[in-house]
CSV table of C-alpha atoms in Angstrom, one decimal:
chain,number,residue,atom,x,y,z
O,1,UNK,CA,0.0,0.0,0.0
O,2,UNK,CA,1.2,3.8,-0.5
O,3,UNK,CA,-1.6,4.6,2.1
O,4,UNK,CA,-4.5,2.9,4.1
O,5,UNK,CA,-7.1,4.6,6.1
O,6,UNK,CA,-10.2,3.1,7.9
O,7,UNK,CA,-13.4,4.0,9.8
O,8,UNK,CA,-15.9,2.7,11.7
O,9,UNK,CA,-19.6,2.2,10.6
O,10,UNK,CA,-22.1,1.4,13.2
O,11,UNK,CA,-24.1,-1.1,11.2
O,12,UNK,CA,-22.6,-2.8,7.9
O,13,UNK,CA,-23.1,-1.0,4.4
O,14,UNK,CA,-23.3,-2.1,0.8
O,15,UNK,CA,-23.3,0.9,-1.1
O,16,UNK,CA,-20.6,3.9,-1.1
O,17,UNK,CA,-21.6,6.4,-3.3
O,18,UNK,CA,-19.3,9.9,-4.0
O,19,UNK,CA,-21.7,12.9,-3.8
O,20,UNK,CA,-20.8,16.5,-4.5
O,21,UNK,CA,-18.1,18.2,-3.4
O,22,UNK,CA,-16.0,15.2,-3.0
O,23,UNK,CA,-18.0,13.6,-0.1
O,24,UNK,CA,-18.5,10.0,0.0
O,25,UNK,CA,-22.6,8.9,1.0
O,26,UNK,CA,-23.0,5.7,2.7
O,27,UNK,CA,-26.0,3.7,4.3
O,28,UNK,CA,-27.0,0.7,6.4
O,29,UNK,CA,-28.8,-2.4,4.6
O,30,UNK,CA,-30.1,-3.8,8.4
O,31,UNK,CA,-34.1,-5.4,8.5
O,32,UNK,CA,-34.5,-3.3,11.7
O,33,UNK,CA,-35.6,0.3,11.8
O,34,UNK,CA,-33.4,3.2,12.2
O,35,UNK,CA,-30.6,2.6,9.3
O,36,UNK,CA,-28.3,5.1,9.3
O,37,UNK,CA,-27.6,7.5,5.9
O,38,UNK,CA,-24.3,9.3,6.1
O,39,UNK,CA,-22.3,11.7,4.6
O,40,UNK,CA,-19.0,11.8,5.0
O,41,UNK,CA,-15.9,14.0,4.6
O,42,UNK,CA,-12.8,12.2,3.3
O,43,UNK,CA,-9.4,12.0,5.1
O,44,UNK,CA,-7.8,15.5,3.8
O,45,UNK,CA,-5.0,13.3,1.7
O,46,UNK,CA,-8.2,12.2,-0.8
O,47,UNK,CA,-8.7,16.0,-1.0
O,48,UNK,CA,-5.7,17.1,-2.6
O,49,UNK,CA,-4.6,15.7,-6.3
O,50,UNK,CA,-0.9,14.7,-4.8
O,51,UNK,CA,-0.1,12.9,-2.0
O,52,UNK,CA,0.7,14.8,0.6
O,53,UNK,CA,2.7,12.1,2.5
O,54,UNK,CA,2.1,12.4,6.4
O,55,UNK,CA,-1.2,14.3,7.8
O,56,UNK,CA,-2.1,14.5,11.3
O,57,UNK,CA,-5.8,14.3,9.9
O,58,UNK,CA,-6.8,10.6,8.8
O,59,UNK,CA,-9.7,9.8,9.7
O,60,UNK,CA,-13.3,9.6,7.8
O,61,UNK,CA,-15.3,12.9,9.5
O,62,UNK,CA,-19.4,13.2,9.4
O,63,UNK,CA,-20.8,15.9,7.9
O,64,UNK,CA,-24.2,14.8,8.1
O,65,UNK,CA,-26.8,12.3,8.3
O,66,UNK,CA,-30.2,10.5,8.4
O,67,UNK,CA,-32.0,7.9,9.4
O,68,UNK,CA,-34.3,5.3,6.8
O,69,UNK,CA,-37.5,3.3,8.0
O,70,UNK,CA,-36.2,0.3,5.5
O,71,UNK,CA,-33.0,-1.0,4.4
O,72,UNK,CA,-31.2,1.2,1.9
O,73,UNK,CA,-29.9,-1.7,-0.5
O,74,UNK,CA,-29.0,0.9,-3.2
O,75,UNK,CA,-28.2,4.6,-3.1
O,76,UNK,CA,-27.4,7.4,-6.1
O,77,UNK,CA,-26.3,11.1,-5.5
O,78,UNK,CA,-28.2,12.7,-8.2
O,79,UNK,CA,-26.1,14.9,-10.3
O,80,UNK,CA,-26.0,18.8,-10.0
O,81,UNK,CA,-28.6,19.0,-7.3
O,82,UNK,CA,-28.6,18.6,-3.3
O,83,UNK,CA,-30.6,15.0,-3.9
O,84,UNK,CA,-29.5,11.5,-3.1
O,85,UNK,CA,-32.0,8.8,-4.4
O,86,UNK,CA,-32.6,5.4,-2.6
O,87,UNK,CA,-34.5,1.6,-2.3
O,88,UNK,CA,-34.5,-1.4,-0.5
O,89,UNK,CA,-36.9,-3.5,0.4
O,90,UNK,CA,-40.0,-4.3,0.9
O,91,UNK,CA,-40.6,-2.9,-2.5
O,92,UNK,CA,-39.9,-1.5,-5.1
O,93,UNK,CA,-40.9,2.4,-4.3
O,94,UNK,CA,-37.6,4.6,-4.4
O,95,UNK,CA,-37.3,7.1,-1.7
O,96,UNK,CA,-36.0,10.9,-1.8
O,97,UNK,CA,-33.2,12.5,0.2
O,98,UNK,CA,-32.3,15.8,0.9
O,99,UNK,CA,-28.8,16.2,1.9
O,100,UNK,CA,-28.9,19.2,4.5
O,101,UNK,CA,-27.6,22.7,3.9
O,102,UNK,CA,-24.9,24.7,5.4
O,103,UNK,CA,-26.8,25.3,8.5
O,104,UNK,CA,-28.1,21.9,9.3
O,105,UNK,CA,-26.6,18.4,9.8
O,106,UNK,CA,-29.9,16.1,8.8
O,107,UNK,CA,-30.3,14.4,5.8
O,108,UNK,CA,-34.6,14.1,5.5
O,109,UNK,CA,-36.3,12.3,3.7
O,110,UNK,CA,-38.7,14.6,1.2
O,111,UNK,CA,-40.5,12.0,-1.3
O,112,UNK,CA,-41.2,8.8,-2.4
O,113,UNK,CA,-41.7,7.7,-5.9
O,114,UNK,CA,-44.1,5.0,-6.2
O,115,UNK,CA,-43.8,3.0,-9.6
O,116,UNK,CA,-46.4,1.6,-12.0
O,117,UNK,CA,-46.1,-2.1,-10.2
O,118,UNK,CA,-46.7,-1.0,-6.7
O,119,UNK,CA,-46.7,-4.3,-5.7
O,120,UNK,CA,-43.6,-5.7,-6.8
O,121,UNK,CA,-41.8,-7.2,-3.9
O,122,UNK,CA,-38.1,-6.8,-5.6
O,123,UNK,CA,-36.2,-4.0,-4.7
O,124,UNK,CA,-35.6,-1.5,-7.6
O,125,UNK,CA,-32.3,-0.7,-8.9
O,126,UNK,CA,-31.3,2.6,-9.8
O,127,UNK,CA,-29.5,4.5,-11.7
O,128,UNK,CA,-29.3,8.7,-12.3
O,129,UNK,CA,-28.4,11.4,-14.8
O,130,UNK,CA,-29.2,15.6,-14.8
O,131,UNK,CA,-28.3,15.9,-18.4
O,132,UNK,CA,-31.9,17.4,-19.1
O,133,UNK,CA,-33.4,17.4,-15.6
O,134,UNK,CA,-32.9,15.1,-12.7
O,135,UNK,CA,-34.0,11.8,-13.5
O,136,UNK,CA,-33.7,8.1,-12.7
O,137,UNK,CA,-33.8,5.3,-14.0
O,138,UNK,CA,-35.2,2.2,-11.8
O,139,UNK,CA,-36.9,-1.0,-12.4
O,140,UNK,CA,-36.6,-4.9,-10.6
O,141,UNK,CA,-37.3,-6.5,-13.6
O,142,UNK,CA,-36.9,-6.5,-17.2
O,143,UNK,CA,-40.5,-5.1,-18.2
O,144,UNK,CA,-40.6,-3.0,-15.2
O,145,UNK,CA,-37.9,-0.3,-15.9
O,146,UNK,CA,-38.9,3.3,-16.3
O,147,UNK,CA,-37.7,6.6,-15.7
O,148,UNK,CA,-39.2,8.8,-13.4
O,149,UNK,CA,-38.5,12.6,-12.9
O,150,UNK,CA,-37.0,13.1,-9.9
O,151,UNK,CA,-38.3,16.6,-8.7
O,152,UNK,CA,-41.4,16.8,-10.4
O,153,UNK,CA,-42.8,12.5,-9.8
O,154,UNK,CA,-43.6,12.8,-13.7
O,155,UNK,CA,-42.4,9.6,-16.0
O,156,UNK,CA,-40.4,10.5,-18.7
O,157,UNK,CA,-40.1,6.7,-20.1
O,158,UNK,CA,-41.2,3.4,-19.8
O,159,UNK,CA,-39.3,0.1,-21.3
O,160,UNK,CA,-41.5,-2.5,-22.9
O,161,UNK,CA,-40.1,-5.9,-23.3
O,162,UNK,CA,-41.8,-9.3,-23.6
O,163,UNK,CA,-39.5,-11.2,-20.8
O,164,UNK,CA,-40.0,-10.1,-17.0
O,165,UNK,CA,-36.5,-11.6,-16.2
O,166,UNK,CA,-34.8,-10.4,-12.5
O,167,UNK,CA,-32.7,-7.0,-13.1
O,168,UNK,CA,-29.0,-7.2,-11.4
O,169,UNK,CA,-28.1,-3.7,-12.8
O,170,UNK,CA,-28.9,-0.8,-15.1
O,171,UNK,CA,-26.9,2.5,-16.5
O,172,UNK,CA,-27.2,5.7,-18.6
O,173,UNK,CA,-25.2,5.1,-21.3
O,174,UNK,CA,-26.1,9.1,-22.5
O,175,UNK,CA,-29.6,10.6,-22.0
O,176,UNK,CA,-31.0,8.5,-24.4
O,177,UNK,CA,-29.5,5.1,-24.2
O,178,UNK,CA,-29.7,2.6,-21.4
O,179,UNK,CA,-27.9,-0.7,-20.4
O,180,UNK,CA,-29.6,-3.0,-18.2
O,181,UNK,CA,-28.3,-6.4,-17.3
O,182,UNK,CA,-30.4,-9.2,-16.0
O,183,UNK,CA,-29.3,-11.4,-13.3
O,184,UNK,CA,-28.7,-14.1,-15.3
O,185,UNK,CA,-26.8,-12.2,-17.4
O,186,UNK,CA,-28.0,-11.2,-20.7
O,187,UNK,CA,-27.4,-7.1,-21.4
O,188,UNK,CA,-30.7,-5.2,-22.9
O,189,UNK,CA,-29.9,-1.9,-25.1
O,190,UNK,CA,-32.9,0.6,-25.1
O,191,UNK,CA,-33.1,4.2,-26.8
O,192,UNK,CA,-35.6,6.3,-24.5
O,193,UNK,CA,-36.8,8.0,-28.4
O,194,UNK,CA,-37.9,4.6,-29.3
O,195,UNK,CA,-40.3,3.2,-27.0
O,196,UNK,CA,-40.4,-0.1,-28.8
O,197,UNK,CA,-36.6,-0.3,-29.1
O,198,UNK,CA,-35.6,-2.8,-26.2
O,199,UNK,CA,-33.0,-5.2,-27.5
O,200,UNK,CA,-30.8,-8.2,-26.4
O,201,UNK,CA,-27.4,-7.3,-26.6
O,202,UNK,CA,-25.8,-10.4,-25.7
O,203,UNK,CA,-26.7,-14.0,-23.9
O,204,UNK,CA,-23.7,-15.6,-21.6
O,205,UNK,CA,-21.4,-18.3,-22.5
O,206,UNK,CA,-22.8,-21.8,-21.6
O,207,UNK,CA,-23.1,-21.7,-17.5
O,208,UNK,CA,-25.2,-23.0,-14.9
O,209,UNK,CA,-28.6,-21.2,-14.2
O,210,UNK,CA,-28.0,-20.9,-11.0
O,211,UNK,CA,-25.0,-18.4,-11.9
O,212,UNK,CA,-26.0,-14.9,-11.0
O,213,UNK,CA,-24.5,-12.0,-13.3
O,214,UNK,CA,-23.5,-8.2,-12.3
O,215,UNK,CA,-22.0,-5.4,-14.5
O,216,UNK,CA,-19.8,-2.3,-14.5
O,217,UNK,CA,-19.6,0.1,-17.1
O,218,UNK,CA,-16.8,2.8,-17.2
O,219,UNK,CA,-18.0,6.2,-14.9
O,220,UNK,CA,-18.5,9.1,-16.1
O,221,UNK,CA,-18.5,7.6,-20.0
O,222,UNK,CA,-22.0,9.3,-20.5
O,223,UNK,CA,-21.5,10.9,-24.2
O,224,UNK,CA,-19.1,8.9,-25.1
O,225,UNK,CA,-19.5,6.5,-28.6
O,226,UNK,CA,-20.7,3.0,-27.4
O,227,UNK,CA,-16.7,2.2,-28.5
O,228,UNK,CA,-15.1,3.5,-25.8
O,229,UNK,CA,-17.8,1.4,-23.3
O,230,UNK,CA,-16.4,-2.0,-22.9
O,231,UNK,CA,-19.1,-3.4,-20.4
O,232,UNK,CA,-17.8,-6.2,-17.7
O,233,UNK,CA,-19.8,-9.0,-16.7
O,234,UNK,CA,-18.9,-11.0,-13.4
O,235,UNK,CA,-20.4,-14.0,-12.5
O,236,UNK,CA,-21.4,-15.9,-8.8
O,237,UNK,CA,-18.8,-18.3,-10.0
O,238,UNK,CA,-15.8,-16.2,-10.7
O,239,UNK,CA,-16.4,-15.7,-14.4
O,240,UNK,CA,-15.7,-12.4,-16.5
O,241,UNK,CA,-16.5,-11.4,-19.6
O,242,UNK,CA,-15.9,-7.8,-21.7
O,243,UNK,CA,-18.2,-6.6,-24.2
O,244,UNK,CA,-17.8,-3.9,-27.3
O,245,UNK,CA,-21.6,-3.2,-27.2
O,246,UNK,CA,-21.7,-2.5,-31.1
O,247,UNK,CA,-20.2,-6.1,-31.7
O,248,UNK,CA,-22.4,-8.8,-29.3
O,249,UNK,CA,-21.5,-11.6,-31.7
O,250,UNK,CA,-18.3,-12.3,-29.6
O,251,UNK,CA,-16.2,-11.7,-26.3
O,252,UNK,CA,-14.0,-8.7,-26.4
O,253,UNK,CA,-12.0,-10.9,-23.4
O,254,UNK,CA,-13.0,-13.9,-21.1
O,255,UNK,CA,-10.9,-14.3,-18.1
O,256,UNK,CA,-12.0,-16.7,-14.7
O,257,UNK,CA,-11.2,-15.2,-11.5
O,258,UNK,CA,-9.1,-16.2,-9.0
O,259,UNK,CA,-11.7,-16.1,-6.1
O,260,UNK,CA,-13.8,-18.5,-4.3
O,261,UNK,CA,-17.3,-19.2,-4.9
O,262,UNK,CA,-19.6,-17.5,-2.9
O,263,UNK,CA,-21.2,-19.6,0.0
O,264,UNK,CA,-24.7,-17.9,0.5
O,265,UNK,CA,-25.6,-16.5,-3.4
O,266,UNK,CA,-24.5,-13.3,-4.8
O,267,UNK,CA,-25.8,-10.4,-3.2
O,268,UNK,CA,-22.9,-8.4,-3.1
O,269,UNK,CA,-21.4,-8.9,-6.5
O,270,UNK,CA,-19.7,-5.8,-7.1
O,271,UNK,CA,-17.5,-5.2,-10.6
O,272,UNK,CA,-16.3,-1.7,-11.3
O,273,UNK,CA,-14.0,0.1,-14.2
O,274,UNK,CA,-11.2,2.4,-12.7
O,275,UNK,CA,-12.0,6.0,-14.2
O,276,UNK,CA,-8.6,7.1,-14.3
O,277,UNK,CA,-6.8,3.9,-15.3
O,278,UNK,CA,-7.3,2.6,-18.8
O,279,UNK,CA,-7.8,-1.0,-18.6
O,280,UNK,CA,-8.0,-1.7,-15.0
O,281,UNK,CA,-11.3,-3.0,-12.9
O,282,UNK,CA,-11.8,-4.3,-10.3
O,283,UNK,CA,-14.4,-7.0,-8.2
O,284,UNK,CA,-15.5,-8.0,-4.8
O,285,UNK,CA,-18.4,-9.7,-3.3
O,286,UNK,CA,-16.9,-13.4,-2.6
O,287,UNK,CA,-14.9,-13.3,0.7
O,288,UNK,CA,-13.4,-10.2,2.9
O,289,UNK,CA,-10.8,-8.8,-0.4
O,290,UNK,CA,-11.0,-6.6,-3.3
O,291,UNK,CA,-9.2,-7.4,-6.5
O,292,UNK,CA,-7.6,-5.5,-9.0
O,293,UNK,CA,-7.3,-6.7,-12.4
O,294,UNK,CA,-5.0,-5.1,-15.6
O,295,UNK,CA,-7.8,-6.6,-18.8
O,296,UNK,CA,-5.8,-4.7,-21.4
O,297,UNK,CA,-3.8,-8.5,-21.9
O,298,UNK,CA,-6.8,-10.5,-21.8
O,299,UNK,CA,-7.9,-12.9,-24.8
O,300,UNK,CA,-11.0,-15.0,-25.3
O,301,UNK,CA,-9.3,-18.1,-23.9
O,302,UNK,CA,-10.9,-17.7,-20.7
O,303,UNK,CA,-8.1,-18.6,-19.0
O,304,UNK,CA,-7.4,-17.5,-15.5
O,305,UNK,CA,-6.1,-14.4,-14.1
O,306,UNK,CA,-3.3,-13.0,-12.0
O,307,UNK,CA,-4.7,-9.6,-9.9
O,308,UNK,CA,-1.9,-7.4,-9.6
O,309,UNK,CA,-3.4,-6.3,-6.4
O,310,UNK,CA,-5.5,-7.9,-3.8
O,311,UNK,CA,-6.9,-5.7,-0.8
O,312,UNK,CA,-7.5,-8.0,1.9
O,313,UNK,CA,-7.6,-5.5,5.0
O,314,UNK,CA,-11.8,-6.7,5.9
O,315,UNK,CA,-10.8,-10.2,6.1
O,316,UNK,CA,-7.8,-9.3,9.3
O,317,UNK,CA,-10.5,-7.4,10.9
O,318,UNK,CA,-11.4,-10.9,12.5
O,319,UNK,CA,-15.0,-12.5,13.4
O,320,UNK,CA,-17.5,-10.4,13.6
O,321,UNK,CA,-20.5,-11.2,16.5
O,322,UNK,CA,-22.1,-14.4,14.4
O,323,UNK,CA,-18.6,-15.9,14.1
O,324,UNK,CA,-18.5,-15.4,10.3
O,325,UNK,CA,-15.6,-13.6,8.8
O,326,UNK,CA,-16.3,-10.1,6.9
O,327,UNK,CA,-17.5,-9.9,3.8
O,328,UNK,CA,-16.9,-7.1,1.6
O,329,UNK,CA,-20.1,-5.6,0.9
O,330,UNK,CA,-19.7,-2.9,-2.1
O,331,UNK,CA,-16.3,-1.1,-3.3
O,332,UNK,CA,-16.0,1.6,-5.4
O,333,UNK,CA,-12.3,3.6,-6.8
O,334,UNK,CA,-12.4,7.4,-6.3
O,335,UNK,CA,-12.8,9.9,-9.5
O,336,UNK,CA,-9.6,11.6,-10.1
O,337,UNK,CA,-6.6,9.3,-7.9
O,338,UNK,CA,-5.6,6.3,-10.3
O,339,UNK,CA,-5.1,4.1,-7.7
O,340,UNK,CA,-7.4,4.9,-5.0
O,341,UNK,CA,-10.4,2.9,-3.9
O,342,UNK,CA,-13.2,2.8,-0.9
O,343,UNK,CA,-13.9,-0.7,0.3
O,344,UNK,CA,-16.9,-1.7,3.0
O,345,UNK,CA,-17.2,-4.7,4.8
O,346,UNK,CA,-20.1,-6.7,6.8
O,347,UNK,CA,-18.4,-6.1,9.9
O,348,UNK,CA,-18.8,-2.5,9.6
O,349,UNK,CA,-15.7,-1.6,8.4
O,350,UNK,CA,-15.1,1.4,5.3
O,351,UNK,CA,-11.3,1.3,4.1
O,352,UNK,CA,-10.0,3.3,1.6
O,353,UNK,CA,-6.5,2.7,0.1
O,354,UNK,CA,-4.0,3.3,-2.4
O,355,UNK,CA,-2.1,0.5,-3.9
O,356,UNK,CA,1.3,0.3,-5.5
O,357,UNK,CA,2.2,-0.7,-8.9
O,358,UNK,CA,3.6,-3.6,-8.4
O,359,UNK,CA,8.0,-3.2,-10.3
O,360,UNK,CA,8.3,-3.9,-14.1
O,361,UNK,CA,4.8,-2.5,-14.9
O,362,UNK,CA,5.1,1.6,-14.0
């Protein structure tokens, strides 16, 4: 590591989301009422575009916070506004957050948005974009994904598709083109100008059905040509695939993991693209580490990979209360450091660390 710093949740996470201003949001995913929503002020080193080597500041700070009724299983800060957007269960409603001003320290609640399938018992994901106004983009299943105005309640768009499969994921390409990837792994293209326009991108490789599927596309790509979006695919059992979304005949790259399978499903699959790292991603969700993988030497072989880096600060922090080692929960690399990334845990735990380059490849 070139630097490490960690902080203490009181109830495990599995979402970190940056918001405005270079704050980092974070909330709890416990059944019980009361689960905390946080924003938080970074160690002062994750403020400053060089490192600053020693700082007698290094700890996580909160700036303010909230408390939600249900479990906050996903959570976006919605772009060029004051407005975080969240859901969880027991359905499928998203709620809406106000992040306090300069004179208060509460994050409140100010809305829900109900959807067209009120009684859908899956939890929506979510995505969100202010290219036009503030909108996002939610759904739990593949005929159930619309876009909903976030200020005003009004929906702007509503997919139509003839399959109701189980949604792991969904992204704003641009302002008119989605991705949404079902949990068994087939990616969906839709154009929000053509209402009738939802199409199969791609089906996986020959795998068990009871493989579950999650995706990362590259942040902050909105406007970009489809090109320069490879989309990343990992698999329950370790599998990854990368995808040129304007040639789904074939595999861009197909590389197995070096990780073990995950005991109890895979609810925390987490795959992410570094933003300021061409080539690089990285994936969590099987055991207490984080892994960091260089693609750009991957072929369709599908043979398996050597990280160059492997964060595996959650699984020292020992036991939790059940007995069970940590789990890493969600992890997520910061927007201008190369090498940076924010890692939570089930125990609890939010790290945040830099790692090294390992000699031969700077």
């Amino acid at each position: 590591y070139r630097d490490l710093h960690t902080f203490e949740l009181q109830a495990p996470t599995r979402l970190i989301e940056w918001a405005c201003g270079n704050r980092v949001c974070v909330a709890g995913y416990g059944q019980s009422d009361g689960n905390e929503i946080l924003q938080l002020i970074p160690p002062p080193t994750l403020l400053t575009k060089e490192t600053q080597g020693l700082c007698p500041e290094r700890d996580f700070k909160v700036e303010c916070g909230g408390f939600s009724e249900r479990p906050v299983y996903s959570l976006k800060y919605v772009p060029d506004t004051s407005l975080l957007v969240t859901s969880g269960p027991p359905d499928s409603s998203l709620q809406v957050w106000q992040v306090s001003a300069e004179d208060s320290d509460v994050i409140k609640c100010v809305s829900t948005l109900a959807t067209e399938n009120g009684t859908e018992q899956s939890w929506a994901k979510i995505a969100t974009i202010s290219a036009r106004a503030p909108w996002v983009l939610h759904g739990s299943r593949l005929d159930r994904v619309q876009i909903t105005e976030v200020e005003s309640k009004k929906n702007v768009y509503t997919a139509t598709s003839r399959g109701s499969e189980e949604l792991s994921g969904l992204a704003f390409l641009d302002c008119n083109t989605l991705l949404l990837c079902c949990a068994k792994g087939q990616l969906c293209l839709a154009d929000i100008r053509q209402p009738q326009s939802l199409v199969e991108a791609m089906s996986m490789p020959s795998a068990p059905c009871s493989e579950q599927w999650c995706m990362g596309t590259r942040h902050g790509a909105q406007g970009l040509e489809l090109s320069s979006q490879p989309v990343a695919r990992l698999s329950s059992k370790g599998l990854l695939t990368l995808t040129d979304l304007r040639k789904t005949s074939e595999f861009l790259a197909l590389a197995k993991a070096r990780v073990p399978s995950p005991g109890s499903g895979a609810e925390f699959l987490c795959v992410s693209w570094a933003p300021a790292l061409e080539g690089y991603l990285a994936i969590s969700g099987f055991d207490g580490t984080v892994h960091v993988y260089d693609t750009q030497s991957w072929d369709s072989s599908g043979r398996e990979a050597e990280p160059v880096f492997v964060h595996k600060g959650h699984a020292f922090g020992g036991a939790g209360g059940s007995g069970d080692l940590p789990l890493v929960t969600v992890h997520t690399w910061h927007l201008q450091k190369p090498r940076t990334l924010l890692s939570a845990a089930s125990d609890g735990s939010l790290h945040v660390w830099d790692w090294v380059q390992p000699c031969g490849k700077c």
